Structure formats: structure tokens, C-alpha cells
């Protein structure tokens, strides 16, 4: 019943089936163990393309394998509210991303510079919640857990199934992760 | 010992002194019970004042009792990166806030319009955590708890005392609140 | 062949099957004929919710029938990079949108004020392009066509089918619309 | 000699011809004496127009008599970096500005709401500086001078003539205004 | 007659003098043929200068030959709504741009780093439209036309002469360019 | 008396005790004499941390010795209004700042790149104003004074003591500095 499932009252139920809480390490270590990798930041300032197309470029960039893509509002000449389009990618994707920008937008030039990226070692831990199993991304720094982030898409899907707020599911997953520490 | 206090291992200790977790309702209901109140939004676009002074105006606005004060970057004429300064206040403070803007900034005019603000009924609940007692602001919508926010300043102070990450203390407070549900 | 279809060379092909260009008025007049309607702007400043959740709220707002939903970066107290969440909706949806904000975010209060919205009368016209049929939204002001915007989602789908740039398809649709004027 | 004119050394010269500093009240009182006037804020969110055109709309808005026009970067649906275009105008210009937006942009709808604007009474005072005469806009609140802003365009022109930094001329004008207080 | 010239009806006239549409290649190839050049990005965060002066710096930067200059709103310490001023320039202009920043603003330090810029080969093609001749900047990637952008200033001037919307002229120029493909 | 002290009338008093104006060079030359130093820019895009925590990170970064720390609003995937957190620091602080980001935020990776920073030589000059002594930071470029900025915190404290606008005190300090040039 939704009324029971939603709200913090739901928390109580969680502790009843406490012994059943299961924690499974399903993910291998990912990312260079606190090492640095070299990536490229590709940037272009756009003042003559519609935001519709710029949004499309973000979708395409991720489809093509960009590490990240984001926009920054910038103020350009002649009172133009421009957009700084940034793509973070591996060296062997640099040409591909440049071609994406040149083909989909009207830019005549794009900049690039190398950056060093340091990533934390991370594992995936699956925890049980009253909203179903949720994977938690666990990051370690110097052997200590510094982050435990529930997978967004799984939380959103679970929240829609149970018809509760997304933050309910995220909190439940974080709670389950902490609980499972002592099993 | 910091190493033990920080990181999620700390979670374990929490459950040991579990029976001692105390939850005290210390706050009276605040805010109109889901009713609406009339407030004024005062806005002025600034293109000839240094950001140093604009930051000072925010401090002053809160000192004078503004409900809220925030800045929005706006693009103004002649390629000026301006700032939209917004102050939300009660009707009887409107004149005072106008005078603040006219005195501290160089604006020659300020706009205002009335808005209806709907607030949730909220109480303060104090919970015990391994980082000490933390007040949690609990908001109700239609009789159901929809939010439980640990007090930021208390969490920050506790995090600095224990030399742990702020998010550690916030999570511990949220956890303690959920735990205390079943006592 | 992709190489032929992409690039402006494709334009040529367009004119070959020119006599076949078909234009069908498929849309009824929409929106109040240049009249004004009353809508509500609902706003809340958020400084204690993760952007992940804020993005989710936008999806939910549109699912629930909001006329529009958008975010504005604002600078809030204590050096917080906050977000002004704005929802434009009909009067009978005001309560629903308020509940969305109170349930999904941690806001304790939301503002609202009435705005008058003037919309142009518009029709949907379907045009043929070498990338397939595309609907064009045509807006009239004082009986004169002032806008002809190809439907974004159709253009994007067609661009992906033909493996050409989105702007290629949008230009082709605009061109076909102008061409069909004289048939 | 430029080298002598630029830099603060220039300040010294200023005081030599001190007795000659002239101050002339050339401006009549302007603006409603601290009274409020009703204006309209016209807003539209744009996600399908190039920044080039948006910049052009600002120029046109001012040419047509808008009190103010500015842009705010907003994040719209489908990952679009949109622009909130705002025009502040008198009631009898509302239709004209709406038509500007509908004609020059591709927006299908624009919002409007009334705001009260409070302006300070102001006069124009001309002061003499080593860079030539500069008009200073002086604003009064409750009979007390609260602002004295040198006219930007005059300062910029003078700075270019003397080949000094714009801030040099603005400071010189502010200084001259304060000096002339005691003549 | 203006009423006839404006609106899409104008499109019809365009095709009447179709055979007369002339296309002249007037521009030499520009920019390194898809090669990369080294440029410098100069950046400084400003929190104690008025936007009026920052806007002036942009004008000066372009006058002095900067490749690009733009502003990004940033949130700085002590609740200051600062501005990140960015200048892109050639290596031999780096000192000049630094001096501009130090002289016109109050910054005490500016950062710089080298970026690689890849530009497309481009030509200028003049096309005839009912609004007069317009130059179109045509960019090639791997021998294929990927962009055809009408010159903004020419379009704006033509739009003002004909008293039509700027987007009308830009569309007409794009259309004429595509038409001329098959002559 | 406050009424007399505030407003520009205060300026007059300044000149009465003119002979007493004292200027003391109290600061040693600071910063590399217009030389360049190497610094690191550390950046991370945050889309899953609350602004409350991000604001806290800025405080911590400065406590730990960052040269600068600022936020830029960025638009990230899935309609998230993210924040680009930037920290400028010395090379030997790079690890410390990375650890700050990994510990206090939930980021899994942070970028870094080296930048060259050019700083102006500067001295501190103390001037007397009717609001008390104020330190002025004086910067030189090629042996010429290009900036004279009153210390913000001293001006703010003085403004609060005298109950005048902050801009009053800043102007008085700038004026006193110029005056003292000729003593």
C-alpha cells in the first residue's frame, strides 16, 4: 500500500527483515588504483547554434564514448549569450569528438588541451532494500571507504515502481549499505 | 582515533550504543500549517558595482531580516556581466530592503512584486549520533513526514570536532533519525 | 549511400523530385488565437539537494503536465551554488506541482505568482524532404506567418536514420516548407 | 605625454588647477521622486534560436524603447542550454515588445507580469577633470546623496582620448565630484 | 512594400528571379587546412571590478587583436558573484593581453595555458537574395561542406534595410546557397 | 553623529584634517616581480552533492591553503544542474586538494593541469581616512602604479563601525591614497 510504503514509516519495516539483508560484492575493482590517466579536454564556444542542436550534441558525444560532456553559459561578443561546449575524452577519441563538433554544430574551430585525471578505485556492492536490490558504487582512498553512491538509474526505477520519492530510495540504499557493514 | 572515527567503519560503533539513542522533540511547530503567506520579491539588476560590495549586501540583507537573498548572473547591455540581486522579504521590510539597495549599491531603481509562499509545517527533533547530538528539521505534508534535514551548522561543527567529512555527520544524523523511528 | 546523402550535395537531389513535394495541413489551430491565458509560475531555491534529484524533478514535472520546467543557477548564502527551480503550470495544477517539490526535494517553502501568457496561433504542416516527411509548426501573428519550426524529435529521428547532421534535416525541412509555398 | 597622463601621478596635476574646478548643475530632477511606477516584465524562454539572433533582439529592444533588456542562462528540457530573455517596459510598450519577440525569435509564447519600480530622484552634475568635463549622475534618498556615478560613455570616450585606463577617468570624476562639494 | 517583403510570402518572389541567382567565389581559403595551431588562453577571476569596466575590457581585447574574449559567471569567496574573464590569443599577443588586464582591471594576477586549436578550411561565397548579396562562410571537413554560415553583420544590415526579421535574411541566404549548388 | 558622517558631506571633513593625512609604507614587496609561477588548476564536475556541502568545501580549501577556489554552474547529462568546482593551488598542495575533493564530495575523479600565473609586484600602503586607517594594496606594472585597492575587510569593518555604506569607506580610502601622493 503506497501510504505505508512512502514516508519514513517505511524505515521500520526495513529493520524487521534485518537478518535477511544481503550484501554481495559483485563488482571488480575499476579505474586505475588512484593512479593518473591522461585525457583531453575539447572545448568550443558556440554563438550561432540553437540550444536544441547543442543538447543533441551532448547525446551524440556520450553515444560516441565521451568520458564527459557538459555546457557552460558564457557571455560572448555582440551581446550574445553563448555556450562553452566541453567534452572530456581519451586521446584516441580526440579526432572523433572534433569531427562531431564540426559536423553537428557550426563552429569553425575547437580547442583542446591535455589534463591529468585521478580516479578512485571503486567496487560495486549490491544491497537489499525494501524497494529491491540496489547497486552501490563504493570508492576507496588510501584503503578507506570515502564514498558509497547508490546507482542513480536503479534508484529512479525503484522509486517509480514503489511510487515513492527518489530520495527515499537513495537513503534506503545508503542505510542498507551501512547496516551491511556489521553482518 | 581519527582513523577509526572516519570512514564507514564508524557506522558499526553507532549500533553498539543503540539502546541509548535518544530522540527528543524539542521544536514547536513552525510556519503556517501548509498555509500561504504573502511576501515581496525585490529585484535589481546591477552592472556598475563590484562583486565585493554585492557580497556585502547579501550579508547585510540577512542581518536586517530578509527571508532570503540570492544572486543570478545576467547578461546586460554593452557586454556587461551583470548580477540580478534578489531579496525575499515580508511586506513591512520592503522599505528597509529598498533603502539597503539604494544605500549600499549604485542602483537607481529596484523592482518589486508580491509572491505567495507556501511553507510546510516543521518540527525540530534532536537525535544522538557518535558525533554528538544533532537537531533534525522535520517537515510534514498532509500529516506525512516528507523531509528530515539535519541542521547544517551543527553538522559542520561536529564534523570539524571529529575531523571527519561533513557528509559523514549528515548521513549519521539521517540514520539516527530513521533508527529512532522505532524506539 | 551515406557519403552522398550527407553534406550539402544532398540538396541537389531534393530539387529533382521537386514536383512531388507534398504539403499537407494536418494540424488544427492550436492555442488561444493570440489571446492571453493565466498561468502560475512556481519557484523554489534549492541549496540542499543533489543535482541528480533536481534533474529527476524536471522529468516528473513534465510527466505530471507542467507547461514548462527549467533551472537557473543562483548564488545562495554561505557560498552555496544553488538552483532556482521554476515550474510554469495551469492554475489547477498548482497544488500538484507544489506537492512534487515538497515530496521530491527537501525544500521547506515554494513561491508562486500569476503570469499572463500570450501564445501565437499555430498549425502543423507536413512537408516532404529527402529524409522523409517532417511536421513543421507554423505560427501566425496578425495573420502573417512569423515562425516555421520543424518538429525537433522528428528531425532528430530522421537524422539518425540517414546518418546526417541534425542541422541538415532541420534545414531541409525549412527549405521544403518555403518551396511548398508556391505549389 | 601619455606616460605622464596615465598612472596615479596624474592625480597630482589635478590638485594644481584645483581652484579652477568647476561644478555646474546641468540636469533637472528626473524620475518620480522616490515614487513607484508600474512597469511590465516580459519574459520568454528560448531554446531554438541562435545566440546571434538573441543578441540582435537586445539591440532592437533598446531601439524600440525598452527600459531594460537582459539575458539569463537557464537549463531547459532535453539538455538544452536555453536563455531566459527578459524585457522591462512601460505598459503601453507591452504589445510592441511582444511583437518583437514573436517576430525576431521563434518563441510561440511569452509571459508577462506587472512589477512596481521605485526610482531615486537624480540630477546631473558636470565636473571638471584633467580628462575633460564629465557628467555625474547624482541620486538622492530622503534628501541625502547616496550615489554619484560618472556617465559611462563620457568616461570611456575620455579614457580613449587620453589613452588611460577607464577606471582612471571614473576615479578622477568621482574625486572631482567630492572636491567640488566644498567649493 | 514592406508588408509584402516581410513574412514567408517573400519566399515566393525569391524563386521568380531564380535563374538570376548568382554565386561567386570571392574568398580565398582561410585558416590552416584542418591543421592545429598553438594559442594561449589567458584567464583571470575578477571580484572587485564593476561589470561596466569588464564590458569595456572585452571591447579593448578585440581592438587589440584577441582571437576571442568571453565571460563566465563564477561564484567566488565571501559570497561574491565574480566573473572569469577569458582571452584567447596568439603567443606573441600574450604579453599585450596580460597588460590589458593589469591596466584596465584591478586583478593582481592572471593565469595562462597553451591550447591547440583546430580550424576548418573555409571560403567565402557570395549569394544573391531578395535582400541583396550576402557572403556565406563555407567550411569544409575532409573535403565535404559541413557548414555554410551567412555573415551576421551583412544579414543584420540587410534585415534593417528591408525591415524584416534577421532570421528571414539568414534563411534566405542559406536557401540561396543551397539553390546555387545546382546551377 | 551618524547623519553627518554618512553621505558625501563627509567628504568635506576629510579635507579639514588634511595636513594630518599620513601615509606609511608598511608592506614589503610581495609576489614575484612580474615573474611567472607555476600553479595547478584542479577541477571536478559535481552532479551528486548538495550545494551545502559544496559551499563547505570552499571554506575547507581556503583553510588548507588553496590560492583560489570558485564554482561555475555547468549543465550536465540527464538534465542535471551541476557545479564545476575549481581549485588553484601550488604544486605541493595538489595531493592535499585532491584528497579534500575525494573525502568531502562524492566525486570519483578529478582533473588537473598546470597553468602559469603572472602576478604584479605589490606593496601595502596605510592611509588615514575619517573612518580610520585603511591599508591599500598597491600594484605596479613596469614601475607604474596600475592598481590601488583598499583592503576589503578593513573597509567593511570601518563601514560597520561608522554605520556608513561600504562604498563610502572604499572611496574615502582611494581618495586618501591619491591625496597622499602629493605630500
Short mmCIF file of N, CA, C and O in Angstrom, two decimals, chain A residues 6-96:
data_model
loop_
_atom_site.label_atom_id
_atom_site.label_comp_id
_atom_site.label_asym_id
_atom_site.label_seq_id
_atom_site.Cartn_x
_atom_site.Cartn_y
_atom_site.Cartn_z
N UNK A 6 5.45 4.72 1.43
CA UNK A 6 6.10 6.02 1.39
C UNK A 6 6.24 6.57 2.80
O UNK A 6 5.66 6.03 3.74
N UNK A 7 7.02 7.64 2.92
CA UNK A 7 7.23 8.23 4.24
C UNK A 7 8.24 7.42 5.03
O UNK A 7 8.61 6.31 4.64
N UNK A 8 8.70 8.01 6.11
CA UNK A 8 9.78 7.37 6.86
C UNK A 8 9.31 6.14 7.62
O UNK A 8 10.07 5.35 8.09
N UNK A 9 7.98 6.01 7.76
CA UNK A 9 7.46 4.82 8.45
C UNK A 9 8.04 3.58 7.77
O UNK A 9 8.27 2.56 8.39
N UNK A 10 8.29 3.72 6.52
CA UNK A 10 8.84 2.59 5.76
C UNK A 10 10.12 2.09 6.42
O UNK A 10 10.44 0.92 6.40
N UNK A 11 10.83 3.05 7.03
CA UNK A 11 12.10 2.68 7.65
C UNK A 11 11.93 1.49 8.60
O UNK A 11 12.71 0.54 8.59
N UNK A 12 10.87 1.50 9.38
CA UNK A 12 10.66 0.44 10.37
C UNK A 12 10.70 -0.94 9.72
O UNK A 12 11.47 -1.80 10.11
N UNK A 13 9.93 -1.10 8.68
CA UNK A 13 9.85 -2.41 8.03
C UNK A 13 11.27 -2.93 7.74
O UNK A 13 11.59 -4.08 7.90
N UNK A 14 12.11 -1.97 7.32
CA UNK A 14 13.47 -2.34 6.95
C UNK A 14 14.16 -3.16 8.04
O UNK A 14 14.80 -4.16 7.78
N UNK A 15 13.98 -2.73 9.27
CA UNK A 15 14.75 -3.38 10.33
C UNK A 15 14.15 -4.74 10.70
O UNK A 15 14.81 -5.60 11.24
N UNK A 16 12.86 -4.96 10.40
CA UNK A 16 12.24 -6.25 10.72
C UNK A 16 12.95 -7.38 9.96
O UNK A 16 13.40 -8.35 10.51
N UNK A 17 13.10 -7.21 8.68
CA UNK A 17 13.76 -8.28 7.92
C UNK A 17 15.27 -8.02 7.90
O UNK A 17 15.94 -8.26 6.91
N UNK A 18 15.75 -7.51 8.99
CA UNK A 18 17.15 -7.10 9.07
C UNK A 18 18.11 -8.26 8.80
O UNK A 18 18.98 -8.16 7.94
N UNK A 19 17.91 -9.42 9.48
CA UNK A 19 18.85 -10.53 9.28
C UNK A 19 18.93 -10.94 7.82
O UNK A 19 19.92 -11.50 7.37
N UNK A 20 17.90 -10.60 7.07
CA UNK A 20 17.89 -11.03 5.68
C UNK A 20 18.67 -10.10 4.77
O UNK A 20 18.85 -10.37 3.60
N UNK A 21 19.04 -8.97 5.33
CA UNK A 21 19.77 -8.03 4.48
C UNK A 21 20.98 -8.74 3.90
O UNK A 21 21.75 -9.37 4.63
N UNK A 22 21.13 -8.69 2.60
CA UNK A 22 22.22 -9.38 1.94
C UNK A 22 23.14 -8.37 1.29
O UNK A 22 22.69 -7.36 0.79
N UNK A 23 24.41 -8.66 1.38
CA UNK A 23 25.36 -7.77 0.72
C UNK A 23 26.28 -8.61 -0.14
O UNK A 23 26.91 -9.55 0.34
N UNK A 24 26.28 -8.33 -1.40
CA UNK A 24 27.10 -9.11 -2.32
C UNK A 24 28.07 -8.20 -3.05
O UNK A 24 27.67 -7.17 -3.59
N UNK A 25 29.33 -8.58 -3.02
CA UNK A 25 30.32 -7.83 -3.79
C UNK A 25 30.24 -8.32 -5.22
O UNK A 25 30.60 -9.46 -5.50
N UNK A 26 29.68 -7.53 -6.10
CA UNK A 26 29.52 -8.03 -7.47
C UNK A 26 30.48 -7.36 -8.43
O UNK A 26 30.69 -7.82 -9.53
N UNK A 27 31.08 -6.25 -8.02
CA UNK A 27 31.92 -5.52 -8.99
C UNK A 27 33.39 -5.74 -8.75
O UNK A 27 33.83 -5.85 -7.61
N UNK A 28 34.13 -5.82 -9.85
CA UNK A 28 35.59 -5.87 -9.75
C UNK A 28 36.07 -4.46 -9.49
O UNK A 28 35.36 -3.49 -9.74
N UNK A 29 37.30 -4.37 -9.03
CA UNK A 29 37.87 -3.04 -8.86
C UNK A 29 37.91 -2.36 -10.21
O UNK A 29 38.22 -3.01 -11.22
N UNK A 30 37.55 -1.11 -10.24
CA UNK A 30 37.58 -0.40 -11.51
C UNK A 30 38.47 0.84 -11.40
O UNK A 30 38.67 1.36 -10.33
N UNK A 31 38.90 1.30 -12.54
CA UNK A 31 39.66 2.53 -12.57
C UNK A 31 41.07 2.29 -12.07
O UNK A 31 41.31 1.38 -11.28
N UNK A 32 41.99 3.07 -12.56
CA UNK A 32 43.38 2.96 -12.11
C UNK A 32 43.42 3.21 -10.62
O UNK A 32 42.81 4.16 -10.12
N UNK A 33 44.08 2.37 -9.90
CA UNK A 33 44.09 2.48 -8.45
C UNK A 33 44.72 3.80 -8.00
O UNK A 33 45.91 3.87 -7.73
N UNK A 34 43.91 4.81 -7.96
CA UNK A 34 44.38 6.13 -7.54
C UNK A 34 45.51 6.65 -8.42
O UNK A 34 46.24 7.54 -8.03
N UNK A 35 45.67 6.03 -9.58
CA UNK A 35 46.72 6.49 -10.48
C UNK A 35 46.14 7.61 -11.36
O UNK A 35 44.93 7.88 -11.32
N UNK A 36 46.98 8.25 -12.14
CA UNK A 36 46.51 9.30 -13.03
C UNK A 36 46.50 8.80 -14.46
O UNK A 36 47.37 8.03 -14.86
N UNK A 37 45.52 9.25 -15.21
CA UNK A 37 45.49 8.93 -16.64
C UNK A 37 45.44 10.26 -17.39
O UNK A 37 45.02 11.28 -16.86
N UNK A 38 45.88 10.23 -18.64
CA UNK A 38 45.88 11.44 -19.45
C UNK A 38 44.61 11.47 -20.30
O UNK A 38 44.29 10.49 -20.98
N UNK A 39 43.89 12.57 -20.23
CA UNK A 39 42.69 12.73 -21.05
C UNK A 39 42.78 14.07 -21.77
O UNK A 39 43.63 14.90 -21.46
N UNK A 40 41.85 14.27 -22.71
CA UNK A 40 41.83 15.53 -23.44
C UNK A 40 40.54 16.28 -23.17
O UNK A 40 39.46 15.69 -23.18
N UNK A 41 40.68 17.55 -22.94
CA UNK A 41 39.52 18.42 -22.81
C UNK A 41 39.37 19.15 -24.13
O UNK A 41 40.30 19.81 -24.59
N UNK A 42 38.22 18.96 -24.76
CA UNK A 42 37.96 19.64 -26.03
C UNK A 42 36.88 20.69 -25.78
O UNK A 42 35.85 20.38 -25.17
N UNK A 43 37.15 21.89 -26.19
CA UNK A 43 36.22 22.99 -25.91
C UNK A 43 35.96 23.83 -27.16
O UNK A 43 36.87 24.06 -27.95
N UNK A 44 34.72 24.29 -27.29
CA UNK A 44 34.42 25.23 -28.35
C UNK A 44 33.32 26.16 -27.85
O UNK A 44 32.42 25.73 -27.13
N UNK A 45 33.46 27.44 -28.20
CA UNK A 45 32.44 28.42 -27.81
C UNK A 45 31.46 28.55 -28.95
O UNK A 45 31.87 28.78 -30.10
N UNK A 46 30.19 28.42 -28.64
CA UNK A 46 29.18 28.42 -29.68
C UNK A 46 28.26 29.62 -29.53
O UNK A 46 27.69 29.85 -28.46
N UNK A 47 28.15 30.41 -30.59
CA UNK A 47 27.25 31.57 -30.53
C UNK A 47 26.31 31.62 -31.73
O UNK A 47 25.63 32.62 -31.93
N UNK A 48 26.28 30.56 -32.51
CA UNK A 48 25.39 30.61 -33.68
C UNK A 48 24.69 29.27 -33.92
O UNK A 48 24.40 28.92 -35.06
N UNK A 49 24.43 28.53 -32.85
CA UNK A 49 23.70 27.28 -32.98
C UNK A 49 22.55 27.30 -31.96
O UNK A 49 22.72 27.82 -30.86
N UNK A 50 21.44 26.73 -32.34
CA UNK A 50 20.30 26.68 -31.43
C UNK A 50 20.53 25.69 -30.30
O UNK A 50 21.14 24.64 -30.51
N UNK A 51 20.06 26.02 -29.09
CA UNK A 51 20.21 25.10 -27.95
C UNK A 51 19.67 23.69 -28.24
O UNK A 51 20.19 22.70 -27.72
N UNK A 52 18.67 23.59 -29.10
CA UNK A 52 18.14 22.27 -29.46
C UNK A 52 19.25 21.39 -29.99
O UNK A 52 19.39 20.23 -29.63
N UNK A 53 20.05 21.97 -30.89
CA UNK A 53 21.12 21.20 -31.51
C UNK A 53 22.24 20.92 -30.51
O UNK A 53 22.81 19.83 -30.47
N UNK A 54 22.50 21.89 -29.64
CA UNK A 54 23.57 21.69 -28.66
C UNK A 54 23.21 20.53 -27.73
O UNK A 54 24.05 19.70 -27.38
N UNK A 55 21.93 20.45 -27.34
CA UNK A 55 21.50 19.33 -26.49
C UNK A 55 21.70 18.00 -27.21
O UNK A 55 22.11 17.01 -26.60
N UNK A 56 21.44 18.03 -28.51
CA UNK A 56 21.61 16.81 -29.32
C UNK A 56 23.08 16.40 -29.36
O UNK A 56 23.41 15.21 -29.32
N UNK A 57 23.98 17.39 -29.42
CA UNK A 57 25.41 17.08 -29.46
C UNK A 57 25.84 16.35 -28.19
O UNK A 57 26.66 15.43 -28.23
N UNK A 58 25.26 16.74 -27.04
CA UNK A 58 25.61 16.05 -25.80
C UNK A 58 25.23 14.57 -25.90
O UNK A 58 26.04 13.68 -25.58
N UNK A 59 24.03 14.30 -26.40
CA UNK A 59 23.61 12.89 -26.54
C UNK A 59 24.58 12.14 -27.45
O UNK A 59 25.04 11.05 -27.13
N UNK A 60 24.93 12.76 -28.56
CA UNK A 60 25.84 12.12 -29.51
C UNK A 60 27.22 11.89 -28.90
O UNK A 60 27.83 10.83 -29.11
N UNK A 61 27.71 12.87 -28.15
CA UNK A 61 29.04 12.74 -27.56
C UNK A 61 29.10 11.51 -26.64
O UNK A 61 30.05 10.74 -26.69
N UNK A 62 28.06 11.34 -25.82
CA UNK A 62 28.06 10.18 -24.92
C UNK A 62 27.91 8.89 -25.73
O UNK A 62 28.56 7.89 -25.45
N UNK A 63 27.08 8.92 -26.78
CA UNK A 63 26.93 7.72 -27.62
C UNK A 63 28.27 7.32 -28.22
O UNK A 63 28.58 6.14 -28.36
N UNK A 64 29.06 8.33 -28.57
CA UNK A 64 30.35 8.06 -29.21
C UNK A 64 31.44 7.70 -28.22
O UNK A 64 32.58 7.44 -28.60
N UNK A 65 31.13 7.72 -26.93
CA UNK A 65 32.11 7.28 -25.95
C UNK A 65 32.85 8.36 -25.19
O UNK A 65 33.89 8.10 -24.58
N UNK A 66 32.32 9.59 -25.20
CA UNK A 66 32.98 10.65 -24.43
C UNK A 66 32.96 10.28 -22.95
O UNK A 66 32.00 9.68 -22.45
N UNK A 67 34.02 10.65 -22.24
CA UNK A 67 34.05 10.42 -20.80
C UNK A 67 33.05 11.34 -20.11
O UNK A 67 32.39 10.98 -19.15
N UNK A 68 32.97 12.56 -20.60
CA UNK A 68 32.02 13.51 -20.05
C UNK A 68 31.75 14.58 -21.09
O UNK A 68 32.53 14.78 -22.02
N UNK A 69 30.61 15.24 -20.95
CA UNK A 69 30.24 16.34 -21.84
C UNK A 69 29.36 17.25 -21.02
O UNK A 69 28.44 16.78 -20.33
N UNK A 70 29.66 18.54 -21.05
CA UNK A 70 28.83 19.48 -20.28
C UNK A 70 28.89 20.86 -20.91
O UNK A 70 29.74 21.12 -21.76
N UNK A 71 27.93 21.71 -20.51
CA UNK A 71 27.82 23.05 -21.08
C UNK A 71 28.03 24.10 -20.00
O UNK A 71 27.62 23.91 -18.86
N UNK A 72 28.64 25.19 -20.40
CA UNK A 72 28.78 26.34 -19.51
C UNK A 72 28.28 27.57 -20.25
O UNK A 72 28.69 27.81 -21.38
N UNK A 73 27.39 28.30 -19.60
CA UNK A 73 26.90 29.53 -20.22
C UNK A 73 28.01 30.57 -20.21
O UNK A 73 28.64 30.78 -19.18
N UNK A 74 28.28 31.16 -21.36
CA UNK A 74 29.30 32.21 -21.43
C UNK A 74 28.73 33.42 -22.16
O UNK A 74 27.80 33.30 -22.96
N UNK A 75 29.31 34.56 -21.84
CA UNK A 75 28.86 35.81 -22.45
C UNK A 75 29.86 36.16 -23.53
O UNK A 75 31.04 36.41 -23.25
N UNK A 76 29.39 36.16 -24.78
CA UNK A 76 30.30 36.40 -25.89
C UNK A 76 30.09 37.78 -26.51
O UNK A 76 29.23 38.54 -26.07
N UNK A 77 30.87 38.08 -27.53
CA UNK A 77 30.82 39.42 -28.13
C UNK A 77 29.44 39.73 -28.72
O UNK A 77 28.66 38.83 -28.96
N UNK A 78 29.18 41.01 -28.94
CA UNK A 78 27.91 41.46 -29.53
C UNK A 78 26.70 41.00 -28.72
O UNK A 78 25.68 40.61 -29.30
N UNK A 79 26.86 41.01 -27.40
CA UNK A 79 25.74 40.65 -26.50
C UNK A 79 25.15 39.28 -26.76
O UNK A 79 23.95 39.08 -26.61
N UNK A 80 26.00 38.34 -27.13
CA UNK A 80 25.49 37.01 -27.40
C UNK A 80 25.62 36.09 -26.18
O UNK A 80 26.71 35.95 -25.63
N UNK A 81 24.51 35.47 -25.79
CA UNK A 81 24.56 34.50 -24.69
C UNK A 81 25.03 33.15 -25.24
O UNK A 81 24.20 32.33 -25.66
N UNK A 82 26.32 32.95 -25.28
CA UNK A 82 26.88 31.76 -25.90
C UNK A 82 26.97 30.58 -24.96
O UNK A 82 26.58 30.65 -23.78
N UNK A 83 27.47 29.49 -25.49
CA UNK A 83 27.63 28.27 -24.72
C UNK A 83 29.03 27.72 -24.96
O UNK A 83 29.48 27.61 -26.10
N UNK A 84 29.72 27.41 -23.86
CA UNK A 84 31.01 26.74 -23.95
C UNK A 84 30.71 25.26 -23.86
O UNK A 84 30.21 24.77 -22.84
N UNK A 85 30.96 24.54 -24.97
CA UNK A 85 30.70 23.12 -25.02
C UNK A 85 31.99 22.38 -24.69
O UNK A 85 33.00 22.58 -25.37
N UNK A 86 31.99 21.58 -23.64
CA UNK A 86 33.20 20.87 -23.21
C UNK A 86 33.00 19.36 -23.32
O UNK A 86 31.98 18.84 -22.90
N UNK A 87 33.99 18.71 -23.88
CA UNK A 87 33.98 17.25 -23.98
C UNK A 87 35.30 16.73 -23.41
O UNK A 87 36.37 17.21 -23.76
N UNK A 88 35.19 15.79 -22.49
CA UNK A 88 36.37 15.14 -21.91
C UNK A 88 36.46 13.76 -22.53
O UNK A 88 35.48 13.00 -22.51
N UNK A 89 37.60 13.45 -23.12
CA UNK A 89 37.70 12.15 -23.79
C UNK A 89 39.13 11.61 -23.78
O UNK A 89 40.08 12.31 -23.44
N UNK A 90 39.25 10.33 -24.17
CA UNK A 90 40.56 9.70 -24.29
C UNK A 90 41.26 10.25 -25.52
O UNK A 90 40.61 10.76 -26.45
N UNK A 91 42.58 10.12 -25.53
CA UNK A 91 43.36 10.63 -26.65
C UNK A 91 42.93 10.08 -27.99
O UNK A 91 42.87 10.79 -28.99
N UNK A 92 42.59 8.78 -28.02
CA UNK A 92 42.26 8.19 -29.32
C UNK A 92 40.86 8.56 -29.78
O UNK A 92 40.42 8.15 -30.86
N UNK A 93 40.13 9.31 -28.98
CA UNK A 93 38.80 9.76 -29.39
C UNK A 93 38.80 11.23 -29.80
O UNK A 93 37.78 11.75 -30.24
N UNK A 94 39.94 11.86 -29.62
CA UNK A 94 40.00 13.29 -29.85
C UNK A 94 39.51 13.67 -31.25
O UNK A 94 38.67 14.55 -31.41
N UNK A 95 40.01 12.97 -32.26
CA UNK A 95 39.62 13.29 -33.63
C UNK A 95 38.13 13.11 -33.83
O UNK A 95 37.44 13.90 -34.46
N UNK A 96 37.60 12.03 -33.26
CA UNK A 96 36.19 11.71 -33.42
C UNK A 96 35.31 12.82 -32.83
O UNK A 96 34.35 13.27 -33.44
#
